[in-house]
mmCIF file of C-alpha atoms in Angstrom:
data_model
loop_
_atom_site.group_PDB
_atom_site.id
_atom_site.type_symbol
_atom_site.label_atom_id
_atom_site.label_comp_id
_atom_site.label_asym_id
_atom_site.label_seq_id
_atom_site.Cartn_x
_atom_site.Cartn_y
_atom_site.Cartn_z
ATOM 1 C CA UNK A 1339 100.161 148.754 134.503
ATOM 2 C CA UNK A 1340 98.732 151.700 133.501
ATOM 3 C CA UNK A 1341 101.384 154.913 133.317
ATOM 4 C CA UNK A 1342 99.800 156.823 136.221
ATOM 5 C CA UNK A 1343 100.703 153.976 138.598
ATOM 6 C CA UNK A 1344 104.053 153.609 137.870
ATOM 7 C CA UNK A 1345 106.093 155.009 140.432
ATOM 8 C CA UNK A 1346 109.667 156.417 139.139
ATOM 9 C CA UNK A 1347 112.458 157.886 141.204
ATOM 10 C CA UNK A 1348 115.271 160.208 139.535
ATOM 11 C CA UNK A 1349 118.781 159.593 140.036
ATOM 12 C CA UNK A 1350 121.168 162.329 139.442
ATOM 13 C CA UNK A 1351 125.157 161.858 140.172
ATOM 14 C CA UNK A 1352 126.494 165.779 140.973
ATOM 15 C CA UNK A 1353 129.747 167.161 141.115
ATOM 16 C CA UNK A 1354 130.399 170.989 141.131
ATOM 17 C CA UNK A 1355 126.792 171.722 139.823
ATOM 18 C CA UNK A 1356 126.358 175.314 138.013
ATOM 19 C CA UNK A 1357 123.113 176.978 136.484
ATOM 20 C CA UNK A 1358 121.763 174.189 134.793
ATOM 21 C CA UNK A 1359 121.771 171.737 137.861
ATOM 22 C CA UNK A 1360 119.502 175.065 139.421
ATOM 23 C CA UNK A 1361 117.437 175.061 136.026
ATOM 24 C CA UNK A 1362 117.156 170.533 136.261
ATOM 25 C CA UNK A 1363 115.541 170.704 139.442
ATOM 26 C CA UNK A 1364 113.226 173.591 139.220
ATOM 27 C CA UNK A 1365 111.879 171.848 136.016
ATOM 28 C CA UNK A 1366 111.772 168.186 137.882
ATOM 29 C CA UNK A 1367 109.679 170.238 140.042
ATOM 30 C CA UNK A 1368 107.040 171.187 137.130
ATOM 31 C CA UNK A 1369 106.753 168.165 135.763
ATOM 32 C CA UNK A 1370 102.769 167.415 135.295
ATOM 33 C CA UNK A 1371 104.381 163.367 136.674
ATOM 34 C CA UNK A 1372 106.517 164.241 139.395
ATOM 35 C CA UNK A 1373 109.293 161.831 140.276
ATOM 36 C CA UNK A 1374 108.625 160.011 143.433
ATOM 37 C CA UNK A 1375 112.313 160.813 145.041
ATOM 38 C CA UNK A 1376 114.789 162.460 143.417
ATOM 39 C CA UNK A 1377 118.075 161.056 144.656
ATOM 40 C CA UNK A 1378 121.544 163.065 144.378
ATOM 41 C CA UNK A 1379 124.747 161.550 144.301
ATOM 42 C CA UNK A 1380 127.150 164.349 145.100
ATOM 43 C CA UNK A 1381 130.647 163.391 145.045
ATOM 44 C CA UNK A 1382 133.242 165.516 146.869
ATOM 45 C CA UNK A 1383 136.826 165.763 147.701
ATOM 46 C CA UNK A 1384 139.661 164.748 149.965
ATOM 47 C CA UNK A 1385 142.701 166.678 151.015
ATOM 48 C CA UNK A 1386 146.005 165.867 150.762
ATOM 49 C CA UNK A 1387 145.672 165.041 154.401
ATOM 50 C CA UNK A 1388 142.958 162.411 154.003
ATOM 51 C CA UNK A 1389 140.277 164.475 155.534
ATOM 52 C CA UNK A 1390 136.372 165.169 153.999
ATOM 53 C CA UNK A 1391 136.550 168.563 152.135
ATOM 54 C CA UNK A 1392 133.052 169.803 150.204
ATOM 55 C CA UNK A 1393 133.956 171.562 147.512
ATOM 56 C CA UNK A 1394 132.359 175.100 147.471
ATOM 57 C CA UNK A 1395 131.712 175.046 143.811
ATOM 58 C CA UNK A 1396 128.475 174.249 143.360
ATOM 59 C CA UNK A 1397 127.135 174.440 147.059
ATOM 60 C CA UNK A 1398 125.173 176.967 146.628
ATOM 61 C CA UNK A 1399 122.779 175.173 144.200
ATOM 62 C CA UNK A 1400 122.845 171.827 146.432
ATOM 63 C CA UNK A 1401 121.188 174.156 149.121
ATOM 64 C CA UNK A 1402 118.742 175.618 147.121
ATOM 65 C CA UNK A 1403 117.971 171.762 145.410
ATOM 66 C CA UNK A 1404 117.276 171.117 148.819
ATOM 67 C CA UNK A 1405 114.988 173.915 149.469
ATOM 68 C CA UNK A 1406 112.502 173.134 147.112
ATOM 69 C CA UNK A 1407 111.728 169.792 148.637
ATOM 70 C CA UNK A 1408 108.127 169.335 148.917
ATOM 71 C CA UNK A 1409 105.417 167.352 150.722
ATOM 72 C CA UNK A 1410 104.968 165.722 147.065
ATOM 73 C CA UNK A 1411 108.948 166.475 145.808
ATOM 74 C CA UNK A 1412 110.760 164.355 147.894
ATOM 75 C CA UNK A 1413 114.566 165.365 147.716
ATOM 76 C CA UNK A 1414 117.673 163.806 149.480
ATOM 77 C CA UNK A 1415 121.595 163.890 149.008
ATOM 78 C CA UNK A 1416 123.863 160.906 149.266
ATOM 79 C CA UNK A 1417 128.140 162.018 149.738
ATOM 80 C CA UNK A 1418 130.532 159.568 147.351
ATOM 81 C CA UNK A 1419 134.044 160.403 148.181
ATOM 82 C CA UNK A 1420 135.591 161.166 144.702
ATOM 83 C CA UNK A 1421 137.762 158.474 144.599
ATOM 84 C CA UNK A 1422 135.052 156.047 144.905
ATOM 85 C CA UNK A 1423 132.871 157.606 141.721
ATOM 86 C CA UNK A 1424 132.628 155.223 138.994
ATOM 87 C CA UNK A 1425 130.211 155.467 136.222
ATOM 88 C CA UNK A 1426 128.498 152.359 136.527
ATOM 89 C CA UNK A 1427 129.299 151.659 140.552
ATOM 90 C CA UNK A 1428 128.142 155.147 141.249
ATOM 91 C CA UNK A 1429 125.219 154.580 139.576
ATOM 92 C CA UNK A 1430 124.423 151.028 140.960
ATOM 93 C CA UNK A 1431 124.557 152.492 144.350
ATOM 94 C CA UNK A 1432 122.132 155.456 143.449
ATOM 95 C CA UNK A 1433 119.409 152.338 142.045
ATOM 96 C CA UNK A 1434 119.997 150.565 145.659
ATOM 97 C CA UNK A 1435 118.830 153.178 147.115
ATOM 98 C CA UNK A 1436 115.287 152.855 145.181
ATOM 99 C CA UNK A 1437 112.408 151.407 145.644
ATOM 100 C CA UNK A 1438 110.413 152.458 142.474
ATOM 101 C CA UNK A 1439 109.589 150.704 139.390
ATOM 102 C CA UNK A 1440 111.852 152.856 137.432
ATOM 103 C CA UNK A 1441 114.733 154.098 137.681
ATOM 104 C CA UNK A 1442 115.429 156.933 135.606
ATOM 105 C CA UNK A 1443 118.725 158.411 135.395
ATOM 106 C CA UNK A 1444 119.627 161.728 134.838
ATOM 107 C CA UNK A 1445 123.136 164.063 134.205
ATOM 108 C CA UNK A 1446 123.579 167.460 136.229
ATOM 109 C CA UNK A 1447 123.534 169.334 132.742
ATOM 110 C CA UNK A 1448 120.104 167.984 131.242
ATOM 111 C CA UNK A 1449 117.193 170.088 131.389
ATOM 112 C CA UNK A 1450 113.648 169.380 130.841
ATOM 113 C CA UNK A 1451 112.323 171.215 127.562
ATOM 114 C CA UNK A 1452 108.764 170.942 129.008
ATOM 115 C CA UNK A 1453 106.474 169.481 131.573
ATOM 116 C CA UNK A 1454 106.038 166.108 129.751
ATOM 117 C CA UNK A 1455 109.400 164.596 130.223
ATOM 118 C CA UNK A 1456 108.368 162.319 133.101
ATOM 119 C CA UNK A 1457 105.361 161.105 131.546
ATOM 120 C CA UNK A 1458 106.514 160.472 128.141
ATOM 121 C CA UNK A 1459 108.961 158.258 130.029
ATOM 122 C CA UNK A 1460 106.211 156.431 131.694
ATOM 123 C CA UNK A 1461 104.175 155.608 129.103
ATOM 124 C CA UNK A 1462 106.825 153.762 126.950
ATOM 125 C CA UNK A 1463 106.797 151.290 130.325
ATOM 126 C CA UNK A 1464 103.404 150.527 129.349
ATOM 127 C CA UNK A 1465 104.659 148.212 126.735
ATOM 128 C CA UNK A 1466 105.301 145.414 129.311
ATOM 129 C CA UNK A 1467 108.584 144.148 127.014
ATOM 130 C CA UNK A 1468 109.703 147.517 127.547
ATOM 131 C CA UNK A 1469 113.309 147.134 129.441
ATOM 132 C CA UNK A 1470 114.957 150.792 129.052
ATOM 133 C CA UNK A 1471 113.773 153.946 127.470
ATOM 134 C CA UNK A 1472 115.840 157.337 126.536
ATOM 135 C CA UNK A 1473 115.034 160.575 125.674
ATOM 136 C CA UNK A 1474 115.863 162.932 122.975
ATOM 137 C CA UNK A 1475 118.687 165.694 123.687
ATOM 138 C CA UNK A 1476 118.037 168.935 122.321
ATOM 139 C CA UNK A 1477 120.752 171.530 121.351
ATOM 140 C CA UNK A 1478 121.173 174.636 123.969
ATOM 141 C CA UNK A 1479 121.099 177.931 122.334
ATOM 142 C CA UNK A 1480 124.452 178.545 122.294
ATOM 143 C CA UNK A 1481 125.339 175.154 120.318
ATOM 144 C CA UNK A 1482 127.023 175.961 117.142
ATOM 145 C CA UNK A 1483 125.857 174.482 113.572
ATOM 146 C CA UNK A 1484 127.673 171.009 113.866
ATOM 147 C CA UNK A 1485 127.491 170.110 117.261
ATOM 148 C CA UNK A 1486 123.233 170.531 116.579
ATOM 149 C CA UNK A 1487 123.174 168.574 113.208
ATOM 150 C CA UNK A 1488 125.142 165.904 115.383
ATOM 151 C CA UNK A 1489 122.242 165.991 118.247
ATOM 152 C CA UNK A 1490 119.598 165.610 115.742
ATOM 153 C CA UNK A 1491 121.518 162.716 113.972
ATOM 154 C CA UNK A 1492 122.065 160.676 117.644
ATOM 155 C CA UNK A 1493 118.380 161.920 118.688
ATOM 156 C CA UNK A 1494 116.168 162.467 115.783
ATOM 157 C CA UNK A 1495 112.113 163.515 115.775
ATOM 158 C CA UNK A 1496 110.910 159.759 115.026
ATOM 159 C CA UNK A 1497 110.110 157.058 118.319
ATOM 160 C CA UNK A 1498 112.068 153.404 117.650
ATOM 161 C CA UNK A 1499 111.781 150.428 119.459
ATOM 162 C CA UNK A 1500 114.805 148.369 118.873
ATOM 163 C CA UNK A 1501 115.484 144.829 119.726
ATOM 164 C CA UNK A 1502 118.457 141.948 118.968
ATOM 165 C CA UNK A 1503 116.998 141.367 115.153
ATOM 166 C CA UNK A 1504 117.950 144.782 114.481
ATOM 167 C CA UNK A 1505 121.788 144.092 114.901
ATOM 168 C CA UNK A 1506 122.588 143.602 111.803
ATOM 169 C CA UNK A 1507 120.786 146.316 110.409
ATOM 170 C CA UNK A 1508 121.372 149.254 112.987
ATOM 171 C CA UNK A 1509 125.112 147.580 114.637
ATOM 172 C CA UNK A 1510 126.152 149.475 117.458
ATOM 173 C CA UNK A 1511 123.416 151.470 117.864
ATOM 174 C CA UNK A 1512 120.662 149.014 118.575
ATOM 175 C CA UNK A 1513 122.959 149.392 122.431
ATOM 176 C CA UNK A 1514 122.963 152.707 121.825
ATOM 177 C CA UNK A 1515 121.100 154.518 124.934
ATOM 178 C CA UNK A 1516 121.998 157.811 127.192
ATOM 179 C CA UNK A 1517 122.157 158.078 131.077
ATOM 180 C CA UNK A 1518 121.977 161.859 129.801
ATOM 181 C CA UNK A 1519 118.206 161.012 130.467
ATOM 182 C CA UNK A 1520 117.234 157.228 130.315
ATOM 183 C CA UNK A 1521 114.756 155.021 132.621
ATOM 184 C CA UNK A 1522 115.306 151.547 133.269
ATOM 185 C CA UNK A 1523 112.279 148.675 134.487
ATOM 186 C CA UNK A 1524 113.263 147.945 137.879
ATOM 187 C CA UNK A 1525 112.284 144.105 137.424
ATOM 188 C CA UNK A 1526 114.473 144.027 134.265
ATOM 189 C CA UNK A 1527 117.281 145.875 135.787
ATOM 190 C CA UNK A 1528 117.997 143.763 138.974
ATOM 191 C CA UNK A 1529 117.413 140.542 136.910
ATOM 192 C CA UNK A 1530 120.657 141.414 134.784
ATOM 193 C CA UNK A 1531 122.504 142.620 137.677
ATOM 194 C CA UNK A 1532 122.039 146.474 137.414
ATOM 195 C CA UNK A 1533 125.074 148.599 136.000
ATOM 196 C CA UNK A 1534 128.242 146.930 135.670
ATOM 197 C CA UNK A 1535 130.292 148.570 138.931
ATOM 198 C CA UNK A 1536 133.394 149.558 137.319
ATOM 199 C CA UNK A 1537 133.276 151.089 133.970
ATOM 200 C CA UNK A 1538 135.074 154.556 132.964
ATOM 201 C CA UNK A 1539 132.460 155.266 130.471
ATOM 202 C CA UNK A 1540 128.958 153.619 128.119
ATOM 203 C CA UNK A 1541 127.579 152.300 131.504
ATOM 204 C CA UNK A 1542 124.216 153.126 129.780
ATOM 205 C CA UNK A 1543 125.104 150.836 126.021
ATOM 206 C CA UNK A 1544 126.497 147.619 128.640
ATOM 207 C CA UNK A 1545 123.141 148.070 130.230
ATOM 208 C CA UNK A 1546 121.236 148.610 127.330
ATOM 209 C CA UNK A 1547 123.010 145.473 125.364
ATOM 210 C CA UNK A 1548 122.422 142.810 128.326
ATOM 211 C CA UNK A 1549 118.336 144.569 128.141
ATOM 212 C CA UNK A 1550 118.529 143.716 124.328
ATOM 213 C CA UNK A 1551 120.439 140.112 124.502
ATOM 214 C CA UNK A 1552 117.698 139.185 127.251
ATOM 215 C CA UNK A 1553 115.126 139.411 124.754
ATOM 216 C CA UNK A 1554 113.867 142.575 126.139
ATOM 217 C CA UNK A 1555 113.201 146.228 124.163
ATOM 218 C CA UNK A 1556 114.833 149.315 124.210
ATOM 219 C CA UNK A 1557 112.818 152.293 123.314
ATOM 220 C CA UNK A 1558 114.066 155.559 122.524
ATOM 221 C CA UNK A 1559 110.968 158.453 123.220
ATOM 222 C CA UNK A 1560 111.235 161.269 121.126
ATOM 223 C CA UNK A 1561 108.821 163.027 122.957
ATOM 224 C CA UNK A 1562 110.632 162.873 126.277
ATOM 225 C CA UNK A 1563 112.983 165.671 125.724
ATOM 226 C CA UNK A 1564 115.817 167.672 127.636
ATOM 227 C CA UNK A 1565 118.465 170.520 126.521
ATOM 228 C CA UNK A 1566 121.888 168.703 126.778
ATOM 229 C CA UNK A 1567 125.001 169.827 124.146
ATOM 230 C CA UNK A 1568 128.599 170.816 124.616
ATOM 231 C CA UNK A 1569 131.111 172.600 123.052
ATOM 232 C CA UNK A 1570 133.915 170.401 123.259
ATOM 233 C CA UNK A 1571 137.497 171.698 122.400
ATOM 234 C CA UNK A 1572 139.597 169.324 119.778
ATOM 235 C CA UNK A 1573 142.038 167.896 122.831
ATOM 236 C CA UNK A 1574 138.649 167.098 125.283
ATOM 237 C CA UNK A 1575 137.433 165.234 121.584
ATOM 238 C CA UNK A 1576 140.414 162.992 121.815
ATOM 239 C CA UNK A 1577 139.808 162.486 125.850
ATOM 240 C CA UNK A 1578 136.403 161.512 125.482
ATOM 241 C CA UNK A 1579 136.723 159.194 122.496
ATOM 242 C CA UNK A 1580 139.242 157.482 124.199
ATOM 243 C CA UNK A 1581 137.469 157.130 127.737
ATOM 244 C CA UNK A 1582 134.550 155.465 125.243
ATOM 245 C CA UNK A 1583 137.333 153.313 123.223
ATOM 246 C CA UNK A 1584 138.873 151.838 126.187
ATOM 247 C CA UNK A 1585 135.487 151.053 128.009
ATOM 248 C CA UNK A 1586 134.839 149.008 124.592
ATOM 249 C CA UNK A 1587 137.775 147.452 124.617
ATOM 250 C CA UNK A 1588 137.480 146.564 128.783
ATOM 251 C CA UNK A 1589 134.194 145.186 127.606
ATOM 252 C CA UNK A 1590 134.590 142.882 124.964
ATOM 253 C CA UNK A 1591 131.541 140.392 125.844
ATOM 254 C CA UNK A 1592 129.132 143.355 124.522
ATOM 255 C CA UNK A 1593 131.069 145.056 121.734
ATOM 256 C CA UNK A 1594 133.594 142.639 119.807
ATOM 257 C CA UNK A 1595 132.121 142.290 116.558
ATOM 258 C CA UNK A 1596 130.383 145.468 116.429
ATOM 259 C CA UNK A 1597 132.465 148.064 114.443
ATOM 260 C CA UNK A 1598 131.353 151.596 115.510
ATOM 261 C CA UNK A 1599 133.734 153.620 113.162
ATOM 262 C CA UNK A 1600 131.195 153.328 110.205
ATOM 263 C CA UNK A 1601 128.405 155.032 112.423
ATOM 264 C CA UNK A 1602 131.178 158.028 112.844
ATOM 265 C CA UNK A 1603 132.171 158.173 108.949
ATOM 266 C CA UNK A 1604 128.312 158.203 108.787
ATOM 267 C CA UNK A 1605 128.220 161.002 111.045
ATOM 268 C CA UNK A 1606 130.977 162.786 109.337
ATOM 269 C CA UNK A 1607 129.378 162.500 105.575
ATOM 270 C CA UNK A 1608 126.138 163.794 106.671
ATOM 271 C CA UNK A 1609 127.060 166.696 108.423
ATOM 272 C CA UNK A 1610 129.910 167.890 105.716
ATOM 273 C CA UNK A 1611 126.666 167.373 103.507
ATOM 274 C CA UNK A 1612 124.692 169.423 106.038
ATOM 275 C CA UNK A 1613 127.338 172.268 106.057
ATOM 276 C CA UNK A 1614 127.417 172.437 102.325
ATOM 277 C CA UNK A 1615 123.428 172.868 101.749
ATOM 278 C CA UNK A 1616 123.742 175.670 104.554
ATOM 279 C CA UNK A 1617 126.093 177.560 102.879
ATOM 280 C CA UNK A 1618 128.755 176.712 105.713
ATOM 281 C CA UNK A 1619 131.781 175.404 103.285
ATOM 282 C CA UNK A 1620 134.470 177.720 105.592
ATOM 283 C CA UNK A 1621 133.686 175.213 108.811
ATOM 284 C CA UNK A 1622 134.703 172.102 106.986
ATOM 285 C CA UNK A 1623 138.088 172.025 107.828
ATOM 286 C CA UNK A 1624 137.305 172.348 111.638
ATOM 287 C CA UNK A 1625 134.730 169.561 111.067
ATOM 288 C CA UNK A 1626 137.754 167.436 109.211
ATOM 289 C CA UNK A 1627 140.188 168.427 112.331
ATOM 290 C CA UNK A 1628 137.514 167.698 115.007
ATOM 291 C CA UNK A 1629 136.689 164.193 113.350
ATOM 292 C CA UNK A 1630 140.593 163.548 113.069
ATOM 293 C CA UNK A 1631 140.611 163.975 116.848
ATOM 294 C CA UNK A 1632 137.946 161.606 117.831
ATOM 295 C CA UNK A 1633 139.524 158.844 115.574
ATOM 296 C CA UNK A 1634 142.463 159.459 117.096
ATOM 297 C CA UNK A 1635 141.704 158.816 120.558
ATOM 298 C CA UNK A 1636 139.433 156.207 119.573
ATOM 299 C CA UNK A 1637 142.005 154.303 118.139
ATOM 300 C CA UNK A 1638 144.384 155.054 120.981
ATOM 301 C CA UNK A 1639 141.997 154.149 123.418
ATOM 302 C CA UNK A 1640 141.049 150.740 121.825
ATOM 303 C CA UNK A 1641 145.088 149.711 121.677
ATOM 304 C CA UNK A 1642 145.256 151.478 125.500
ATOM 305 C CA UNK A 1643 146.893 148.342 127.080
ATOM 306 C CA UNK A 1644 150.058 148.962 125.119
ATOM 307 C CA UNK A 1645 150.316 152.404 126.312
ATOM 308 C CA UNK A 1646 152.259 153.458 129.659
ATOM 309 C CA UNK A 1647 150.449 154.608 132.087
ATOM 310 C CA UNK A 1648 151.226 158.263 132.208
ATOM 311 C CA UNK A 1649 150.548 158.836 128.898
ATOM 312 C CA UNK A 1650 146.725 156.719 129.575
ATOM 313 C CA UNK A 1651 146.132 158.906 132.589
ATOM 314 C CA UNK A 1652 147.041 161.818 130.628
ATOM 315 C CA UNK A 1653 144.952 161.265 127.734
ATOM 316 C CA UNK A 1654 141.646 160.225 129.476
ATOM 317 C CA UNK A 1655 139.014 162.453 130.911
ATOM 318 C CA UNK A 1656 139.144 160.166 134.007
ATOM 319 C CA UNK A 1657 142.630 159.696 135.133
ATOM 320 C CA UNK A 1658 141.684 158.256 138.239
ATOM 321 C CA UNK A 1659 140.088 155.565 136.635
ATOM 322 C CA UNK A 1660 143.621 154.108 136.166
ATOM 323 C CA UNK A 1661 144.765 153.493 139.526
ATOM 324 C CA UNK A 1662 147.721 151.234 140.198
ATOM 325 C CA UNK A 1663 145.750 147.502 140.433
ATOM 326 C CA UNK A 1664 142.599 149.277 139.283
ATOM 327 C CA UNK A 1665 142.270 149.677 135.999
ATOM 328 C CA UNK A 1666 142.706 146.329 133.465
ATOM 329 C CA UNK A 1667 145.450 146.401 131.508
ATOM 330 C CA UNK A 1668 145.918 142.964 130.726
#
């Protein structure tokens, strides 16, 4: 199929949007390949008394989303009550709700560098063993010295194509793959089963490892790129890495076996190196205190079963992930 024919709809789960949600859509909107739908999944809250309550933060840019709906821009907005969001559910329920051959998947916070994204996306689909595809993440502006050298290391200028014989070779990062900005073959997807429904976080690497054990290819497109970086404080370093710890311990099946602390030390090494050639020596130790975090609550998160629950719901991003009878603990 050639790319022009491929029809795509863009799935984006929002939840108190701010500038950059404006700054997503307008740029969806440019695109030389528009999306055929662009489907939002806002979640909002409940009250104490059980009753529907939209948060205001963020309305204002829902509206104007809206707005800019278009004889060829279709737009519409699908409610998930909070407690219902789950990375992967959420997510399953925004592909139901498509009828496109891909399904490309998008975060509030990612913004289009250019008109090409769309259609750098769609031609890596042209490769018929093609399964999944992900774009490269570009530092904002504002992204200090370490958190860029650490987008260009996940996300670097060169296209790869990577498939089960490069396990060995590439370990946890042959699954590695970003709903930041990622499509998925419709044919390939439902055959699997679509997202796992209850994950707290790496819906996109369980996806991207059943793609890869099915014999199928996951490409990651350079030239498909969007602004996406944060400036995460030491404590949300811990939260995070242990949201993406416990997910890998929930799913052993995909990632017993694979040892992922090597690709951090990697990480580490290269970007004291990096700081070094730039003159930098003076940010080392926050770069030492930072990684010390994220080991941390990866290691706290893999052993998170032994750990009462107030101190799990404490230390993840997602407390409500750990719901009495919810989350596994066994």
């Amino acid at each position: 199929m050639e790319a022009a024919d491929i029809k795509i709809d863009v799935i984006i789960p929002v939840y108190k949007p701010d500038i950059k949600f404006k700054h997503l859509i307008e740029r969806l909107k440019k695109q030389k390949d528009k999306p055929d739908r662009i489907i939002l999944l806002q979640t909002i809250e409940e009250e104490k008394q059980g009753e529907k309550n939209k948060s205001l933060i963020g309305e204002e840019f829902i509206a104007y989303a809206m707005e800019l709906e278009a004889s060829d821009f279709r737009i519409e907005c699908v409610e998930i009550n909070k407690k219902d969001f789950d990375h992967g559910g959420t997510r399953a329920y925004g592909a139901s709700l498509s009828t496109a051959d891909l399904l490309m998947f998008m975060t509030q916070d990612a913004v289009p560098a250019d008109t090409w994204l769309i259609t750098k996306l769609k031609e890596a689909f042209t490769e018929p063993n093609i399964g999944a595809a992900y774009g490269r993440q570009l530092p904002r502006e504002e992204a200090g010295i370490v958190e860029s050298y650490t987008r260009r290391f996940n996300y670097p200028e060169a296209d790869s194509v990577k498939t089960l014989e490069d396990l060995p070779k590439l370990g946890i990062k042959t699954y590695f793959c970003s709903d930041v900005c990622a499509a998925y073959r419709r044919s390939v997807y439902e055959e699997l089963g679509g997202f796992v429904t209850r994950t707290i976080f790496n819906e996109d690497m369980i996806m991207a490892a059943g793609i890869i054990k099915a014999g199928y290819s996951v490409a990651y497109v350079s030239g498909a790129k969007v602004y996406h970086s944060h400036s995460y404080t030491y404590k949300e370093q811990f939260r995070r890495n242990f949201d993406m710890a416990v997910s890998q311990a929930e799913y052993q099946s995909v990632f017993s076996g694979i040892k992922s602390e090597s690709e951090g030390k990697k990480l580490v090494l290269q970007t004291a190196s990096h700081l070094v050639k730039r003159g930098r020596i003076y940010l080392l130790p926050g770069l030492v205190a930072e990684s010390g975090f994220k080991y941390l609550g990866y290691l706290a998160g893999r052993n998170y079963r032994k750990l009462p629950l107030s101190l799990i719901r404490k230390w993840s991003m997602n407390p409500g992930y750990f719901r009495e009878g919810k989350g596994s603990r066994k």
